Amino acid sequence: VTGNTNGSLSIWNFPELTLQRNFDAHSRTITAVLQMGIRYLITTSLDGSVRVWDTQAWQTPPRMFEILENQQPVGIRCAVLAKDGLLCVGCEDGSIRILDCSGKVAQVLKVRNHTAAVVSLVVIQGRLVSASYDATLRVWSLREDSLLTCQHVFYGHRDAITAVTTTQNVLVVSASADRTCRIWDLDKLECVGMFANNNKDLVSGVVGLGNRVVSVSWDGDVTVMTLQRL
């Protein structure tokens, strides 16, 4: 299942990759498509809404929740499932919201520590790491009562952070518009490595694969980095 910039959702047969169906799901770009259990699919969008779809009955209207601030929708830039139907979303206003999607979708928490849009989220070892256009990473403890406590703020990037990923259990890797990727140790709470990509366009995404990190630039280049023992 893929989410599209026009707000539509496409369902493909796999592995043939033939289109099964395409339909309007949101009014703006879909920013995340997440599987919840075997049956349900969660989509988020720049239109500020979260929708939970029943994959066994696509014709059934989805369960919905709209994030509003002063009666205006707040765009969702990223999302990650934490546990037990709890969805963490990063928003354009710099806030992080936790929504309970296990039944009727409801917001259970809002925190706003970033000063610009939260564009990427990862969960690692009971912690949530948020990346923002304010050039910082924040590490949050995910408590059983669904509360978020900021444990640490990572500084170092000179421009907006565009993505974050996890690798090797305690490491997170951030990509930035400053054309660098930085490696952060969540136990030591420090930067333990950096890869400069000075001759490439802005790094737009990063994925951790064991001891390798793959970064993607807006110009279409893919770079594979091998992490030495840190």
CSV table of C-alpha atoms in Angstrom, one decimal:
chain,number,residue,atom,x,y,z
A,1,VAL,CA,0.0,0.0,0.0
A,2,THR,CA,1.4,3.4,-0.9
A,3,GLY,CA,0.3,6.9,0.0
A,4,ASN,CA,0.5,9.6,-2.7
A,5,THR,CA,1.1,13.3,-2.8
A,6,ASN,CA,-2.4,13.9,-4.1
A,7,GLY,CA,-3.9,12.3,-1.0
A,8,SER,CA,-4.9,9.1,-2.7
A,9,LEU,CA,-4.1,5.6,-1.5
A,10,SER,CA,-2.9,2.8,-3.9
A,11,ILE,CA,-3.2,-0.9,-3.2
A,12,TRP,CA,-0.9,-3.2,-5.1
A,13,ASN,CA,-0.8,-6.9,-5.7
A,14,PHE,CA,2.5,-8.3,-4.4
A,15,PRO,CA,4.9,-9.4,-5.8
A,16,GLU,CA,3.5,-8.6,-9.2
A,17,LEU,CA,3.2,-4.9,-8.3
A,18,THR,CA,0.0,-4.6,-10.4
A,19,LEU,CA,-2.4,-2.0,-9.2
A,20,GLN,CA,-5.5,-3.4,-7.4
A,21,ARG,CA,-7.3,-0.2,-6.5
A,22,ASN,CA,-6.7,3.5,-6.0
A,23,PHE,CA,-9.0,5.8,-4.1
A,24,ASP,CA,-9.1,9.3,-2.4
A,25,ALA,CA,-8.1,8.9,1.2
A,26,HIS,CA,-7.0,12.4,2.3
A,27,SER,CA,-7.2,15.9,0.8
A,28,ARG,CA,-3.5,16.5,1.0
A,29,THR,CA,-0.2,14.5,0.8
A,30,ILE,CA,-0.2,11.3,2.8
A,31,THR,CA,2.9,11.3,5.1
A,32,ALA,CA,2.7,7.9,6.6
A,33,VAL,CA,1.2,4.5,6.0
A,34,LEU,CA,1.5,2.1,8.9
A,35,GLN,CA,0.2,-1.4,9.6
A,36,MET,CA,-1.5,-2.0,12.9
A,37,GLY,CA,-1.9,-5.7,13.6
A,38,ILE,CA,-3.0,-8.0,10.8
A,39,ARG,CA,-6.2,-6.2,9.8
A,40,TYR,CA,-5.8,-2.4,10.1
A,41,LEU,CA,-3.9,0.3,8.3
A,42,ILE,CA,-3.2,3.8,9.6
A,43,THR,CA,-2.6,6.8,7.3
A,44,THR,CA,-1.6,10.3,8.3
A,45,SER,CA,-1.6,13.4,6.1
A,46,LEU,CA,-0.7,17.1,5.8
A,47,ASP,CA,-4.4,17.7,6.0
A,48,GLY,CA,-4.0,17.1,9.7
A,49,SER,CA,-6.0,13.9,9.9
A,50,VAL,CA,-5.4,10.3,11.1
A,51,ARG,CA,-7.4,7.6,9.5
A,52,VAL,CA,-7.6,3.9,10.5
A,53,TRP,CA,-8.7,1.6,7.6
A,54,ASP,CA,-10.1,-1.9,7.8
A,55,THR,CA,-8.1,-3.8,5.1
A,56,GLN,CA,-10.8,-6.5,5.0
A,57,ALA,CA,-13.5,-4.0,4.2
A,58,TRP,CA,-12.0,-1.0,2.3
A,59,GLN,CA,-15.5,0.3,1.5
A,60,THR,CA,-16.2,0.8,5.3
A,61,PRO,CA,-15.5,4.5,6.3
A,62,PRO,CA,-12.3,4.7,8.3
A,63,ARG,CA,-12.1,5.7,11.9
A,64,MET,CA,-10.9,9.3,11.9
A,65,PHE,CA,-9.3,12.0,14.1
A,66,GLU,CA,-8.3,15.5,13.1
A,67,ILE,CA,-5.6,17.5,14.8
A,68,LEU,CA,-6.7,21.1,15.3
A,69,GLU,CA,-5.2,24.2,16.8
A,70,ASN,CA,-7.5,27.2,17.1
A,71,GLN,CA,-10.0,25.4,15.0
A,72,GLN,CA,-7.4,25.0,12.2
A,73,PRO,CA,-5.9,21.7,11.0
A,74,VAL,CA,-2.3,21.0,11.9
A,75,GLY,CA,-0.4,19.1,9.3
A,76,ILE,CA,1.1,15.8,10.3
A,77,ARG,CA,4.7,15.3,8.9
A,78,CYS,CA,5.5,11.9,10.3
A,79,ALA,CA,4.2,9.0,12.4
A,80,VAL,CA,5.3,5.9,14.2
A,81,LEU,CA,3.5,3.2,16.2
A,82,ALA,CA,4.8,2.9,19.7
A,83,LYS,CA,2.9,0.0,21.3
A,84,ASP,CA,-0.6,-1.3,21.9
A,85,GLY,CA,-2.3,0.9,19.3
A,86,LEU,CA,-0.5,4.1,20.5
A,87,LEU,CA,0.5,6.3,17.5
A,88,CYS,CA,3.1,9.1,17.9
A,89,VAL,CA,2.8,11.8,15.3
A,90,GLY,CA,5.1,14.8,14.5
A,91,CYS,CA,3.4,18.0,13.4
A,92,GLU,CA,4.1,21.1,11.4
A,93,ASP,CA,3.7,23.3,14.6
A,94,GLY,CA,6.6,21.5,16.3
A,95,SER,CA,4.4,19.4,18.5
A,96,ILE,CA,4.3,15.7,19.1
A,97,ARG,CA,0.9,14.0,19.8
A,98,ILE,CA,0.1,10.6,21.1
A,99,LEU,CA,-3.1,9.1,19.8
A,100,ASP,CA,-4.8,5.9,20.9
A,101,CYS,CA,-5.9,4.1,17.8
A,102,SER,CA,-7.0,0.8,19.4
A,103,GLY,CA,-10.7,1.9,19.4
A,104,LYS,CA,-12.2,5.2,18.7
A,105,VAL,CA,-9.2,7.4,17.8
A,106,ALA,CA,-8.5,9.9,20.5
A,107,GLN,CA,-5.6,12.1,21.5
A,108,VAL,CA,-4.1,11.3,24.9
A,109,LEU,CA,-1.1,13.6,25.0
A,110,LYS,CA,0.5,16.7,23.4
A,111,VAL,CA,4.0,18.1,23.9
A,112,ARG,CA,5.6,21.0,22.1
A,113,ASN,CA,9.3,21.4,22.7
A,114,HIS,CA,10.6,21.8,19.2
A,115,THR,CA,10.5,25.2,17.6
A,116,ALA,CA,9.9,24.0,14.1
A,117,ALA,CA,8.2,21.1,12.3
A,118,VAL,CA,8.8,17.6,13.6
A,119,VAL,CA,9.6,15.6,10.4
A,120,SER,CA,10.8,12.2,11.6
A,121,LEU,CA,10.2,9.9,14.5
A,122,VAL,CA,11.7,6.5,15.6
A,123,VAL,CA,11.1,4.3,18.6
A,124,ILE,CA,14.2,2.5,20.1
A,125,GLN,CA,14.4,0.6,23.4
A,126,GLY,CA,11.4,2.3,25.1
A,127,ARG,CA,12.4,5.7,23.9
A,128,LEU,CA,11.1,8.0,21.2
A,129,VAL,CA,13.6,10.1,19.1
A,130,SER,CA,12.2,13.1,17.3
A,131,ALA,CA,13.9,15.1,14.5
A,132,SER,CA,13.0,18.6,13.6
A,133,TYR,CA,13.6,21.4,11.2
A,134,ASP,CA,14.9,23.3,14.2
A,135,ALA,CA,18.2,21.3,13.7
A,136,THR,CA,17.8,19.3,17.0
A,137,LEU,CA,17.1,15.7,18.0
A,138,ARG,CA,15.1,15.1,21.2
A,139,VAL,CA,15.1,11.8,23.1
A,140,TRP,CA,11.9,11.1,25.0
A,141,SER,CA,11.1,8.3,27.5
A,142,LEU,CA,8.0,6.4,26.6
A,143,ARG,CA,6.2,5.7,29.9
A,144,GLU,CA,3.6,3.1,30.6
A,145,ASP,CA,1.1,5.9,31.3
A,146,SER,CA,1.7,7.3,27.8
A,147,LEU,CA,3.5,10.3,29.1
A,148,LEU,CA,6.6,11.7,27.3
A,149,THR,CA,9.5,13.1,29.2
A,150,CYS,CA,12.3,14.8,27.4
A,151,GLN,CA,15.6,13.1,28.5
A,152,HIS,CA,18.1,14.8,26.2
A,153,VAL,CA,18.5,17.2,23.3
A,154,PHE,CA,21.2,16.6,20.7
A,155,TYR,CA,22.8,19.6,19.0
A,156,GLY,CA,25.3,19.6,16.2
A,157,HIS,CA,23.6,20.0,12.9
A,158,ARG,CA,23.8,23.4,11.3
A,159,ASP,CA,20.6,23.2,9.3
A,160,ALA,CA,17.2,21.4,9.4
A,161,ILE,CA,17.2,17.7,10.2
A,162,THR,CA,15.3,15.8,7.5
A,163,ALA,CA,15.2,12.2,8.7
A,164,VAL,CA,16.3,9.9,11.5
A,165,THR,CA,16.7,6.1,11.7
A,166,THR,CA,18.0,3.5,14.2
A,167,THR,CA,20.8,1.0,13.9
A,168,GLN,CA,22.8,-1.3,16.2
A,169,ASN,CA,20.3,-1.1,19.1
A,170,VAL,CA,21.5,2.1,20.7
A,171,LEU,CA,22.6,4.2,17.8
A,172,VAL,CA,20.5,6.7,15.8
A,173,VAL,CA,21.5,8.3,12.6
A,174,SER,CA,20.2,11.7,11.5
A,175,ALA,CA,20.3,13.3,8.0
A,176,SER,CA,20.3,17.0,7.6
A,177,ALA,CA,20.0,19.8,5.0
A,178,ASP,CA,23.6,20.7,6.1
A,179,ARG,CA,24.6,17.8,3.9
A,180,THR,CA,25.8,15.6,6.7
A,181,CYS,CA,24.7,12.5,8.5
A,182,ARG,CA,25.5,12.2,12.2
A,183,ILE,CA,25.6,9.1,14.4
A,184,TRP,CA,24.4,9.5,18.0
A,185,ASP,CA,24.8,7.0,20.9
A,186,LEU,CA,21.7,7.0,23.2
A,187,ASP,CA,23.7,5.5,26.1
A,188,LYS,CA,26.6,7.9,25.9
A,189,LEU,CA,24.3,10.7,24.8
A,190,GLU,CA,26.8,12.1,22.4
A,191,CYS,CA,27.7,12.2,18.7
A,192,VAL,CA,30.1,9.4,17.9
A,193,GLY,CA,30.5,9.9,14.1
A,194,MET,CA,29.7,12.0,11.1
A,195,PHE,CA,29.6,11.6,7.4
A,196,ALA,CA,29.9,14.6,5.2
A,197,ASN,CA,28.2,14.7,1.8
A,198,ASN,CA,29.4,18.1,0.7
A,199,ASN,CA,29.2,17.5,-3.1
A,200,LYS,CA,25.7,16.1,-3.1
A,201,ASP,CA,22.2,17.7,-2.9
A,202,LEU,CA,20.3,17.8,0.4
A,203,VAL,CA,20.1,14.5,2.2
A,204,SER,CA,16.4,13.7,2.3
A,205,GLY,CA,16.2,10.2,3.9
A,206,VAL,CA,18.2,7.7,5.8
A,207,VAL,CA,17.7,4.0,6.6
A,208,GLY,CA,19.7,1.8,9.0
A,209,LEU,CA,20.5,-1.8,7.9
A,210,GLY,CA,22.6,-3.5,10.5
A,211,ASN,CA,26.1,-2.0,10.4
A,212,ARG,CA,25.2,0.0,7.2
A,213,VAL,CA,23.4,3.2,6.8
A,214,VAL,CA,21.8,4.2,3.4
A,215,SER,CA,21.2,7.8,2.7
A,216,VAL,CA,19.2,9.3,-0.2
A,217,SER,CA,19.7,12.8,-1.7
A,218,TRP,CA,17.2,14.9,-3.5
A,219,ASP,CA,19.3,14.6,-6.6
A,220,GLY,CA,18.6,10.9,-6.6
A,221,ASP,CA,22.0,9.6,-5.4
A,222,VAL,CA,22.1,6.8,-2.9
A,223,THR,CA,25.1,6.5,-0.5
A,224,VAL,CA,25.9,3.4,1.5
A,225,MET,CA,28.0,3.9,4.7
A,226,THR,CA,29.5,1.1,6.7
A,227,LEU,CA,29.7,1.7,10.4
A,228,GLN,CA,32.9,0.6,12.2
A,229,ARG,CA,32.8,-0.6,15.8
A,230,LEU,CA,32.1,2.4,17.9
